Coordinates of C-alpha atoms in Angstrom, one line a residue:
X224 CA 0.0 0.0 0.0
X225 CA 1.6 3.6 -0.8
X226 CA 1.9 6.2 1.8
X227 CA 0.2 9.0 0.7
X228 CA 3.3 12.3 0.7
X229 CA 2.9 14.8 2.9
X230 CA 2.6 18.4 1.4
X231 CA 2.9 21.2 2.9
X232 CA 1.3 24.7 2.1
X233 CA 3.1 27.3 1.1
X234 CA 3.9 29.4 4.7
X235 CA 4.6 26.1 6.1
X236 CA 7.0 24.9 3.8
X237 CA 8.3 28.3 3.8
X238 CA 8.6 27.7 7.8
X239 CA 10.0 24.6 7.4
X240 CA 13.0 25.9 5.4
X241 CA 13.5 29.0 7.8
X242 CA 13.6 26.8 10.7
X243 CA 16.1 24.7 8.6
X244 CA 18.3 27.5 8.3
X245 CA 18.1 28.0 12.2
X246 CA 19.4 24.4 12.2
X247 CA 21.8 24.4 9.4
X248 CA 23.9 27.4 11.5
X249 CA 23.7 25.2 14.8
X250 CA 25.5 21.9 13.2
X251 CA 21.6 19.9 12.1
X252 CA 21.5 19.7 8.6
X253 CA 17.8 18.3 7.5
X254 CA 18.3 18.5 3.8
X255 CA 20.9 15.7 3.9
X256 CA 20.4 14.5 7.3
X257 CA 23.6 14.8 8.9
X258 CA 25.2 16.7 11.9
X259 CA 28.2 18.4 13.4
X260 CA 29.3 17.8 17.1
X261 CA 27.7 19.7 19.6
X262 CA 29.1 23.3 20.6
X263 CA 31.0 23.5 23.7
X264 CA 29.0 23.8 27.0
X265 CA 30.4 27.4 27.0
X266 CA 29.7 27.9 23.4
X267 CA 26.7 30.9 23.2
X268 CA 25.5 32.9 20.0
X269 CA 24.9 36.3 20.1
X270 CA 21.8 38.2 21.1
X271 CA 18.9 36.3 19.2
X272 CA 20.9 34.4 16.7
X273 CA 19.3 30.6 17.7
X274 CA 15.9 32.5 17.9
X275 CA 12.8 31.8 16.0
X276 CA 9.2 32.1 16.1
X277 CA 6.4 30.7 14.2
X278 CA 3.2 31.8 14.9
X279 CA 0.0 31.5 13.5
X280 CA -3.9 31.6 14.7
X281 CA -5.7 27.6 15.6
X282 CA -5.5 25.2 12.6
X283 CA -2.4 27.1 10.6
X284 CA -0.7 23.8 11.4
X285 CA 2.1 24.7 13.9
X286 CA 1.7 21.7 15.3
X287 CA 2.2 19.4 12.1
X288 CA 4.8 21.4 11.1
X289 CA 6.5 21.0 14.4
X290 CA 5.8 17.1 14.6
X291 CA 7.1 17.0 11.0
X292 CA 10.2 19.0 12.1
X293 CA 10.9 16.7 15.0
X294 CA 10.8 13.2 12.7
X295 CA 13.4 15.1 10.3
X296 CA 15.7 15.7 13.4
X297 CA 15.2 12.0 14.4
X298 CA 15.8 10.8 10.9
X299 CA 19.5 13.4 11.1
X300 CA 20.3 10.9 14.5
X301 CA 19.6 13.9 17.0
X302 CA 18.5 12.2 19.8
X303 CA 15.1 13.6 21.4
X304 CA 15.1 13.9 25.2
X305 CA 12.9 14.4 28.1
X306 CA 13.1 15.3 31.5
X307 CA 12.4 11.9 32.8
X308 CA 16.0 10.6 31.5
X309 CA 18.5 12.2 29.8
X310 CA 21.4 9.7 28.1
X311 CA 24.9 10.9 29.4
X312 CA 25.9 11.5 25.4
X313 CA 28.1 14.6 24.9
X314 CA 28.9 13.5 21.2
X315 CA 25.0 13.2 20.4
X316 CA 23.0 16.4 19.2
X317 CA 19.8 16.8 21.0
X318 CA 16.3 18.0 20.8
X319 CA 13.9 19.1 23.7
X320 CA 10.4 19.1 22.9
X321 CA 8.5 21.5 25.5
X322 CA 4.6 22.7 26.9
X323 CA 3.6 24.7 29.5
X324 CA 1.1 22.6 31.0
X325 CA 0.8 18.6 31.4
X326 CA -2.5 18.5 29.2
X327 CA -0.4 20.8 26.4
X328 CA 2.3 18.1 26.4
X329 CA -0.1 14.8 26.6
X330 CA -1.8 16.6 23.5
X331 CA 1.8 16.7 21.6
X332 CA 2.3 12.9 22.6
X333 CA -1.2 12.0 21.6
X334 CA 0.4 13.1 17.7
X335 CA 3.5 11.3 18.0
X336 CA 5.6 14.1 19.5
X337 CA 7.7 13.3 22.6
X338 CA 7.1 15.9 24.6
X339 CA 7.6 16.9 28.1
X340 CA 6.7 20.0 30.3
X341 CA 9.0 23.0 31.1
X342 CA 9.0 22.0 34.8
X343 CA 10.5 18.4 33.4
X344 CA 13.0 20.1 32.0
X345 CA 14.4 22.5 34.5
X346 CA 14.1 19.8 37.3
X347 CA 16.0 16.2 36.4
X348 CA 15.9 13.4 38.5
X349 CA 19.1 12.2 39.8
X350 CA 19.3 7.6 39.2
X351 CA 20.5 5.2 41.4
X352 CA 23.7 4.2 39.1
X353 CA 22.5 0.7 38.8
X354 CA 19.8 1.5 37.4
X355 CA 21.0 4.1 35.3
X356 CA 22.2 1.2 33.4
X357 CA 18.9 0.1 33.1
X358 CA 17.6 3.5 31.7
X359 CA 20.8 4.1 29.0
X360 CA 19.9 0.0 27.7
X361 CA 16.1 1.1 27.4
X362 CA 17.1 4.6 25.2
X363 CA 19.5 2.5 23.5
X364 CA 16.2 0.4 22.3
X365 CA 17.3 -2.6 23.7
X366 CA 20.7 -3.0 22.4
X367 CA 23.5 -4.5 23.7
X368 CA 23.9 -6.0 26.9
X369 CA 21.4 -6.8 28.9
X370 CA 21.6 -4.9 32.4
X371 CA 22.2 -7.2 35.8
X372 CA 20.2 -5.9 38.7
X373 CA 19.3 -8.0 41.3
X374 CA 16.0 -8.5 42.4
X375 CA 14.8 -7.4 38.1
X376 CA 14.4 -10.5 36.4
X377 CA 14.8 -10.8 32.3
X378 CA 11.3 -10.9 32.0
X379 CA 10.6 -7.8 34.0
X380 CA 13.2 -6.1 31.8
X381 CA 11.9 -7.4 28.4
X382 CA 7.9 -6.0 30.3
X383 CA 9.8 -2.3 31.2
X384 CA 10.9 -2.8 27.2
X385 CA 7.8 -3.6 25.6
X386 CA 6.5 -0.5 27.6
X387 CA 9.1 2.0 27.2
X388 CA 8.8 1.2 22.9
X389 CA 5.1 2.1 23.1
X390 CA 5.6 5.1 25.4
X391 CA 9.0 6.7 26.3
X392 CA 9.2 7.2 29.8
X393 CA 11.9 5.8 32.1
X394 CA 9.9 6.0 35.4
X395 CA 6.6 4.7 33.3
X396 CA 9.0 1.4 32.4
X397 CA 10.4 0.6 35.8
X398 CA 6.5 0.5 37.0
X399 CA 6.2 -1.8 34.5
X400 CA 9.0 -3.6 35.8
X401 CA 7.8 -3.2 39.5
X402 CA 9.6 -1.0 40.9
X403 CA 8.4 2.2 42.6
X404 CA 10.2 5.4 41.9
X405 CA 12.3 5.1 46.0
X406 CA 14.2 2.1 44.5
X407 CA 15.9 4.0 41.4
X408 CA 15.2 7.9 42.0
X409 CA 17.8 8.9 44.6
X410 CA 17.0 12.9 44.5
X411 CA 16.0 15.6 42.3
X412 CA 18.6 18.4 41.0
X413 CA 17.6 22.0 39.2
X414 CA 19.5 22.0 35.9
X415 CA 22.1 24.2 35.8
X416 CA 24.0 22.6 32.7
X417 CA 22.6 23.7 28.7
X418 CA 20.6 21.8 26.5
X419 CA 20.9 22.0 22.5
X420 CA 17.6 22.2 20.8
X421 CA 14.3 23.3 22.4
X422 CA 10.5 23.4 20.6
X423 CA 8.3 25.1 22.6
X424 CA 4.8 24.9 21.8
X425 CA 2.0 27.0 23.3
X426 CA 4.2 29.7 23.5
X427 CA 1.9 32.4 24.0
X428 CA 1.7 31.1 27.9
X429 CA 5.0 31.3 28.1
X430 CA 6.3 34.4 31.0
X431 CA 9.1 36.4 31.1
X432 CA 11.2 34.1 33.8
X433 CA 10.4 31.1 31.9
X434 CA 11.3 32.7 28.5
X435 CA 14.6 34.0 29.7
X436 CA 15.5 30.0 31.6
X437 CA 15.0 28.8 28.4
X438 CA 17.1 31.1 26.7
X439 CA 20.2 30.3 29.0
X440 CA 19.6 26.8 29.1
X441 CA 18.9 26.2 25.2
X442 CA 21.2 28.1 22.7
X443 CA 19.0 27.3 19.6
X444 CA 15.2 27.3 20.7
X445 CA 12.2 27.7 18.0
X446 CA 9.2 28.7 19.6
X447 CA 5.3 28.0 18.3
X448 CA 2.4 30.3 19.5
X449 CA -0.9 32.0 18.7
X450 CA -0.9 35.2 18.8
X451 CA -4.8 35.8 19.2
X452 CA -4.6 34.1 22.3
X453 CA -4.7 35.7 25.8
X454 CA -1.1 37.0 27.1
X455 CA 0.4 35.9 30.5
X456 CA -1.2 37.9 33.7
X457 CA 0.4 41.0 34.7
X458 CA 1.8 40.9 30.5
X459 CA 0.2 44.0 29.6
X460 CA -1.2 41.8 26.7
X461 CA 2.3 40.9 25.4
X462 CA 3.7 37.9 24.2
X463 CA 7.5 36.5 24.9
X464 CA 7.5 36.5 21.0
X465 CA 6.5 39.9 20.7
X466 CA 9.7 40.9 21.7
X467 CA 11.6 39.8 19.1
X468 CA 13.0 41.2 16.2
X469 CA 10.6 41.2 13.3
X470 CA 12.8 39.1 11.2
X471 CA 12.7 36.2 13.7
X472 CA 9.0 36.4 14.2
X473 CA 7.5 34.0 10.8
X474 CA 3.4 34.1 10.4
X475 CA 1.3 30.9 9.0
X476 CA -1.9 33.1 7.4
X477 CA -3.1 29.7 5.8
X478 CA -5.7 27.4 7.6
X479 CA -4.4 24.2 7.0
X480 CA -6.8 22.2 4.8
X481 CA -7.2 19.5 7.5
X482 CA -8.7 22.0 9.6
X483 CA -11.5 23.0 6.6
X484 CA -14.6 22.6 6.9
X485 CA -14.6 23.0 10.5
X486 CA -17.3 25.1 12.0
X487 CA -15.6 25.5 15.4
X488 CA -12.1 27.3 13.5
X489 CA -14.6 28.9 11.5
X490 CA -16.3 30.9 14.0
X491 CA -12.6 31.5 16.0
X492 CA -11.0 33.5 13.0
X493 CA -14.5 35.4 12.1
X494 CA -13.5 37.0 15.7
X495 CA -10.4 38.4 13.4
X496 CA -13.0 41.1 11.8
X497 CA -13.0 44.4 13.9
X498 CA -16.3 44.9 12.9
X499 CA -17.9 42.0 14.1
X500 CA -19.8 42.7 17.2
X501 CA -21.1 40.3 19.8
X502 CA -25.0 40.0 19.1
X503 CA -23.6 39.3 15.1
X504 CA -21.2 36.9 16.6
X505 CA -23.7 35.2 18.7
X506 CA -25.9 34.7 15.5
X507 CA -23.4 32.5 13.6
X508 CA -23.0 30.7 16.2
X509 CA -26.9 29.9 16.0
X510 CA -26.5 29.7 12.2
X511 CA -23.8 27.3 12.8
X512 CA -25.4 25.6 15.2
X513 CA -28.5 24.7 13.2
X514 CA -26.3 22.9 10.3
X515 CA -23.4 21.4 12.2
X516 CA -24.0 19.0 14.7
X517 CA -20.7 20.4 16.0
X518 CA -21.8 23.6 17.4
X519 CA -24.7 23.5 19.9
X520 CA -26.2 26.6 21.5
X521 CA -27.7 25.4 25.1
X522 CA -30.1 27.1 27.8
X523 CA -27.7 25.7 30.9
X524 CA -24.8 23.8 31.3
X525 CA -24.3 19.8 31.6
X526 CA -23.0 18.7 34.9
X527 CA -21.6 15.4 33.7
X528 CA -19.6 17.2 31.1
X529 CA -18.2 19.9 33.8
X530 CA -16.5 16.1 36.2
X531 CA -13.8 15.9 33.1
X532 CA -14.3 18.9 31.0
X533 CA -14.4 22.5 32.9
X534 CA -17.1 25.2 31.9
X535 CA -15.1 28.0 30.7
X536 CA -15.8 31.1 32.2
X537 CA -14.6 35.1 32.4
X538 CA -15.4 36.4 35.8
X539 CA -14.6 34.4 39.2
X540 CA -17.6 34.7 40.9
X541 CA -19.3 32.9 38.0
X542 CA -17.0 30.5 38.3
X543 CA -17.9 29.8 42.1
X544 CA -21.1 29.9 41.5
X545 CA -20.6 27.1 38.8
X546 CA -18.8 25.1 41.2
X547 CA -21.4 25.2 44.1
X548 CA -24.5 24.4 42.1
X549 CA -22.6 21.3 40.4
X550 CA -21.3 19.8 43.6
X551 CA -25.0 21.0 45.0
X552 CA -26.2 18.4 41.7
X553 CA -24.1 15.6 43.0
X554 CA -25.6 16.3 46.5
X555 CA -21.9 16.3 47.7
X556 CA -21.1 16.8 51.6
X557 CA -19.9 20.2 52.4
X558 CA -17.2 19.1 54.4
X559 CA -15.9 16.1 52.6
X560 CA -15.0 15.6 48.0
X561 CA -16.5 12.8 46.4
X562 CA -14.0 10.3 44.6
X563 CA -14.4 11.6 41.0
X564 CA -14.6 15.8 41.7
X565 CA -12.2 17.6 39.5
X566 CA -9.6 19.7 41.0
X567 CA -7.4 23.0 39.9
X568 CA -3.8 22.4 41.3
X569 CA -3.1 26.2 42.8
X570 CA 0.3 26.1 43.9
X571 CA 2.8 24.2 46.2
X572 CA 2.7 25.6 49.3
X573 CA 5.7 24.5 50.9
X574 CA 8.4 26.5 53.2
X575 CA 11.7 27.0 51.9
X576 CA 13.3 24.3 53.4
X577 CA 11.1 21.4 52.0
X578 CA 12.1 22.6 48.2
X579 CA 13.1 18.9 47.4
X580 CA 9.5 17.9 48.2
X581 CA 8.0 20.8 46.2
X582 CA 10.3 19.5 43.4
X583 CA 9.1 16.3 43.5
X584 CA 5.3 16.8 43.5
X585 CA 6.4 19.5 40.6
X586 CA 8.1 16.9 38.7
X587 CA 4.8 14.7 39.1
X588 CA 3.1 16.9 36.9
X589 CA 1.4 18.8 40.3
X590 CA 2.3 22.4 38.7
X591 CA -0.1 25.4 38.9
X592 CA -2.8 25.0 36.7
X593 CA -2.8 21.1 36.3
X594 CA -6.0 19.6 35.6
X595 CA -6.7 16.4 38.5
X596 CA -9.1 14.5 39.3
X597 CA -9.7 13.5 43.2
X598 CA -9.7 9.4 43.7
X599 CA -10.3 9.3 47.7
X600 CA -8.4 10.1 51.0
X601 CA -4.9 8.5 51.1
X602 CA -4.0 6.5 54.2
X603 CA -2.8 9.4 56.4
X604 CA -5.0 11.8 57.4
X605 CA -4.5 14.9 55.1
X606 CA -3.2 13.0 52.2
X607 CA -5.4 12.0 49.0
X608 CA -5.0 10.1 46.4
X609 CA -5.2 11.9 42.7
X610 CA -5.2 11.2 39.1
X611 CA -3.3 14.1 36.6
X612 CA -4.4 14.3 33.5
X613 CA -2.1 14.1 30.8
X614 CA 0.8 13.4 32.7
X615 CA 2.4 10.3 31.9
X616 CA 2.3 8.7 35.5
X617 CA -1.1 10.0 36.5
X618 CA -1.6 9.0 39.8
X619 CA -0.2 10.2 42.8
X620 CA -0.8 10.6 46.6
X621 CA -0.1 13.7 47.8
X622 CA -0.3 16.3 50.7
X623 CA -3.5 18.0 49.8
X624 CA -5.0 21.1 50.9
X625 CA -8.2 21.3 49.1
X626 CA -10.1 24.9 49.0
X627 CA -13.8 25.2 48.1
X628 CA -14.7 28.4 47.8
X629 CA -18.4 30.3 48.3
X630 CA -20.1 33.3 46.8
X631 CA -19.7 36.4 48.6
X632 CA -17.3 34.5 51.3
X633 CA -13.4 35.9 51.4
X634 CA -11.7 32.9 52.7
X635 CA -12.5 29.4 51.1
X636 CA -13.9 26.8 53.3
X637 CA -11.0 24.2 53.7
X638 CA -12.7 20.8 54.3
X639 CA -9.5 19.2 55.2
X640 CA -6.1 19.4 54.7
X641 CA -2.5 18.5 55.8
X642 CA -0.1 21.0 57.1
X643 CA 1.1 21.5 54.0
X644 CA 1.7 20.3 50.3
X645 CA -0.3 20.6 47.0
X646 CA -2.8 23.4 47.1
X647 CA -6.2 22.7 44.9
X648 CA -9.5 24.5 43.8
X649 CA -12.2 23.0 42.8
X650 CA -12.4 22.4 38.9
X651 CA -15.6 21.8 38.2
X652 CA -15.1 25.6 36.2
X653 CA -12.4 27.2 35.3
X654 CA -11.7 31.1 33.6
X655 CA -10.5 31.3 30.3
X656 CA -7.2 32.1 31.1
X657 CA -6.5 29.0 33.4
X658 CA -7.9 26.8 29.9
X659 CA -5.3 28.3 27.7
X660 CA -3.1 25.4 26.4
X661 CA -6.1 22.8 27.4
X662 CA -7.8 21.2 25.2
X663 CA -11.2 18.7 25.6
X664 CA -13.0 16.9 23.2
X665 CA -16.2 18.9 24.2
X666 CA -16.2 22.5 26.1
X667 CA -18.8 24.4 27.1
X668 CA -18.7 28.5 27.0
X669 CA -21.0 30.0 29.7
X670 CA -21.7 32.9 27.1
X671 CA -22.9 35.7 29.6
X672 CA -20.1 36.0 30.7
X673 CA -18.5 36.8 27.6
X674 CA -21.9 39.5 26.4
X675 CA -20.8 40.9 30.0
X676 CA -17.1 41.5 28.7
X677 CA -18.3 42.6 25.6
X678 CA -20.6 45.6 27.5
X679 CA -17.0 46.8 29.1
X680 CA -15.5 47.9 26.6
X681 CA -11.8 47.0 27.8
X682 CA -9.3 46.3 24.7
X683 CA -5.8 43.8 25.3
X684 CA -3.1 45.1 22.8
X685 CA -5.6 46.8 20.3
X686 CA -8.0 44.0 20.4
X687 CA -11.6 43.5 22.4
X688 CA -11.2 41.3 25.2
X689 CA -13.9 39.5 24.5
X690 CA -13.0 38.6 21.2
X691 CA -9.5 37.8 22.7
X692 CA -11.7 35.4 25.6
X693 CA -14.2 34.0 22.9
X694 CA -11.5 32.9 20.4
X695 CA -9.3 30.9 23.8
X696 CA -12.5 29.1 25.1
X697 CA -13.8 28.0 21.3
X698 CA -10.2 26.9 20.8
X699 CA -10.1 24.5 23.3
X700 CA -13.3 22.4 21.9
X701 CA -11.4 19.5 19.8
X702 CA -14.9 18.3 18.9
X703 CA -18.3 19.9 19.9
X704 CA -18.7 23.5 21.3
X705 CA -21.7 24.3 23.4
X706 CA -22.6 27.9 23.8
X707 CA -24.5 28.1 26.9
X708 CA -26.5 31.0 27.0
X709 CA -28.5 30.9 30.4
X710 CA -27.2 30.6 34.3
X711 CA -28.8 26.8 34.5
X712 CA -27.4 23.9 35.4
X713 CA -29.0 20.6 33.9
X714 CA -29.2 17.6 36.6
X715 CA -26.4 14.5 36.2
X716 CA -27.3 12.0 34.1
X717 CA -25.2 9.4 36.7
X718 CA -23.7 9.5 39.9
X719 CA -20.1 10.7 39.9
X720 CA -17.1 8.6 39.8
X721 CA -13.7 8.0 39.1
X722 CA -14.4 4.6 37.3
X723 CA -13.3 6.0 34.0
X724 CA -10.0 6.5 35.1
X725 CA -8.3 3.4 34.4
X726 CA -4.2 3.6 34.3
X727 CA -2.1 1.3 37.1
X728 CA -1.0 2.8 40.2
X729 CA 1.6 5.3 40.5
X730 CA 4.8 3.8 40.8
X731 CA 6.3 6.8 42.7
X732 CA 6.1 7.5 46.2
X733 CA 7.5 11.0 46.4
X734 CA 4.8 12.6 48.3
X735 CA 5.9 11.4 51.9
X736 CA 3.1 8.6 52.3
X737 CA 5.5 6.0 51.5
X738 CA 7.3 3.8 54.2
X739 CA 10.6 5.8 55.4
X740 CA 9.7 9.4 54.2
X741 CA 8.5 12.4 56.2
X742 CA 4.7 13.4 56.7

């Protein structure tokens, strides 16, 4: 059977070569897929010279062209790299592929792409040398000599194998193997050495600090955005990439012709027109609605849909609100979660001197923002046990301090909580900036909210916020988008669970539940 060829359209191709050029001047040379040794650890360009941007509004294809950029590089023998191992190689070119957020790099992997989150990168873990040997046979595919550990049998290497081939994590194949991540983790270290080659995709998250660490740790580093989305808090409606020079900054205008025919992209770039207001936006989205089965305008919101997939919302208080009349729906207790309630990770909050813990729930995929899903209480008080979405080793038990917050009331209500560790809001709505670089198969859009944004009047670098919100919360809908345009919630069509959550248990215990770690 012939493989249909790949074609790109004309920006991307033009992309493709500008980003080849990049390459070409760091020692990767696509067109004839060979490379150069490394530069020196102390080897750095000048001011912007391994610096490029592509950026381009939803369905432009930055992502295809990225995946296709990142098969090229493996094809040249770079070698691509996460932050759960990284093979001890200085004759080997590399390539980091990078995401903000756990459910922006699970979406990347879901395509093919190995990528890892930014918090991966700047935090490595630190092996047990034995079974470092272990990790460097599994990157090497297998080959040569088989690794002696005792107590790891040859067909408990030949299962962490079979695993690691169908999904490349280290820490994922030792759970295959049984072990838990005590017997080969010994610590966790902040890199302080460079990379080679990053790809950063959802860009437009990115914040100064981060922009500027990945800057001094990679000395070529391409970075994919969209530019319509909304900028980083306290941004001033900028973007990282904005601040490069205008030569380095490369546009995709097409709309990939994958992404035709798609009422959802359609109605995100009408939001492009200036003139469009928001009762004319609002009717094509009824027009769209009544001849796409793909669009669906709704008088109240779905509860079952808001357990996995968070309403999407502008102001806070609707947001509580949300939350109180779905966990009101699921006639949860007021002082207690219910195995199956989503959860917003907040923060660490952690004193100074516990920064290896903070690192290791960090480097569990508990950052800010991370999307979870609450399994029960864990076996000491205070603890609970949690599922992370699109992290690669979802489940985890953690210190948990879980806030449920209440209209008109300052201080959330705290039902319980350990001393300290991984701070959580409820998730059963989110605002629109807390969704960027999410994406579900079906979001709703609580549309008042966005008519009450409209009536402001504010503007975010020349453009309506509300066009700015409407076009981040359609985005995120990979499938259906449901405009809901009352303040209803409709009742649960099933009791809530976490049944649907199937993947094995974690195989770390970094959280201080474990035997022979602090509480």
């Amino acid at each position: 059977m012939e493989v249909p060829v790949f074609q790109f359209s004309d920006d991307q191709a033009e992309a493709f070569e500008r980003v080849s050029a990049l390459l070409r001047g760091a020692g990767v040379h696509l067109e004839d897929g060979t490379t150069a040794p490394p530069p020196g650890d102390n080897a750095r360009r000048g001011e912007g010279d391994g610096m490029l941007a592509i950026v381009g509004r939803a369905g432009s294809g930055k992502t295809m062209l990225l995946s296709r950029l990142c098969k090229a590089m493996e094809a040249c023998g770079v070698d691509v790299i996460s932050g759960d191992y990284e093979r001890r190689r200085k004759d080997r070119r590399t390539l980091a592929v990078l995401a903000p957020t756990n459910k922006a790099a699970s979406v990347l992997r879901r395509q093919g792409v190995p990528a890892t989150t930014i918090h991966r990168i700047l935090y490595s873990p630190v092996y047990d040398p034995q079974y470092e040997r272990v990790a460097e046979w599994l990157v090497a595919d297998g080959k040569g000599e088989r690794p002696s550990v005792e107590g790891l049998s040859e067909a408990a290497l030949q299962r962490a194998l079979t695993f690691y081939r169908h999904m490349r994590s280290i820490p994922g194949a030792l759970a295959a193997a049984g072990l838990r991540g005590s017997d080969f983790i010994t610590g966790w270290k902040r890199r302080e050495d460079p990379l080679d080659i990053g790809f950063v995709d959802e860009s437009s998250m990115l914040d100064e600090r981060q922009f500027d660490d990945l800057r001094e740790i990679f000395p070529t580093l391409v970075l994919f955005g969209d530019p319509a989305q909304l900028a980083p808090v306290n941004q001033s409606g900028g973007m990282v990439f904005d601040t490069l020079a205008a030569p380095q900054v490369l546009t995709l205008e097409r709309i990939h012709r994958q992404a035709q025919d798609n009422p959802i992209l359609d109605l995100a770039h009408a939001l492009a027109d200036a003139r469009l207001g928001f009762a004319d936006f609002e009717a094509m989205i009824a027009e769209a609605a009544g001849r796409d089965a793909r669009v669906v305008v709704a008088p109240r919101m779905d509860a079952t849909m808001m357990a996995r997939s968070p309403a999407l919302v502008w102001r806070n208080v609707t947001r509580i609100r949300l939350i109180q009349a779905f966990r009101a729906a699921y006639q949860a207790p007021a002082d207690a979660l219910l195995p199956g309630e989503p959860l917003i990770c907040d923060g660490i909050e952690l004193p100074l001197k516990h920064r290896k813990r903070r690192i290791d729930l960090e480097a569990r995929g508990l950052i800010k923002g991370a999307q979870v899903i609450y399994l029960g209480a864990g076996q000491k008080p205070g603890f609970s046990r949690l599922h992370v979405i699109g992290a690669e080793d979802p489940q985890v038990s953690a210190a948990s301090i879980i806030k449920i917050e209440s209209p008109g009331e300052e201080e959330p209500f705290i039902p319980y909580a350990a001393r300290m560790g991984a701070a959580f809001l409820h998730g059963a709505a989110v605002t629109i900036h807390k969704a960027q670089g999410s994406q579900w198969e079906a979001v709703q859009v609580f549309a008042p909210d966005l008519w009450a944004a409209s009536r402001a009047g504010r503007m975010e670098a020349g453009v309506a916020l509300w066009k700015r919100l409407a076009y981040v919360a359609i985005t995120r809908a990979e499938k259906r988008l449901f405009w809901v345009t009352r303040n209803r919630l409709a009742r649960p069509r099933e009791p809530l669970s976490a049944s649907d959550l199937n993947a094995p248990p974690a195989p770390f215990a970094l959280t201080g539940e474990g035997p022979g770690h602090e509480t």
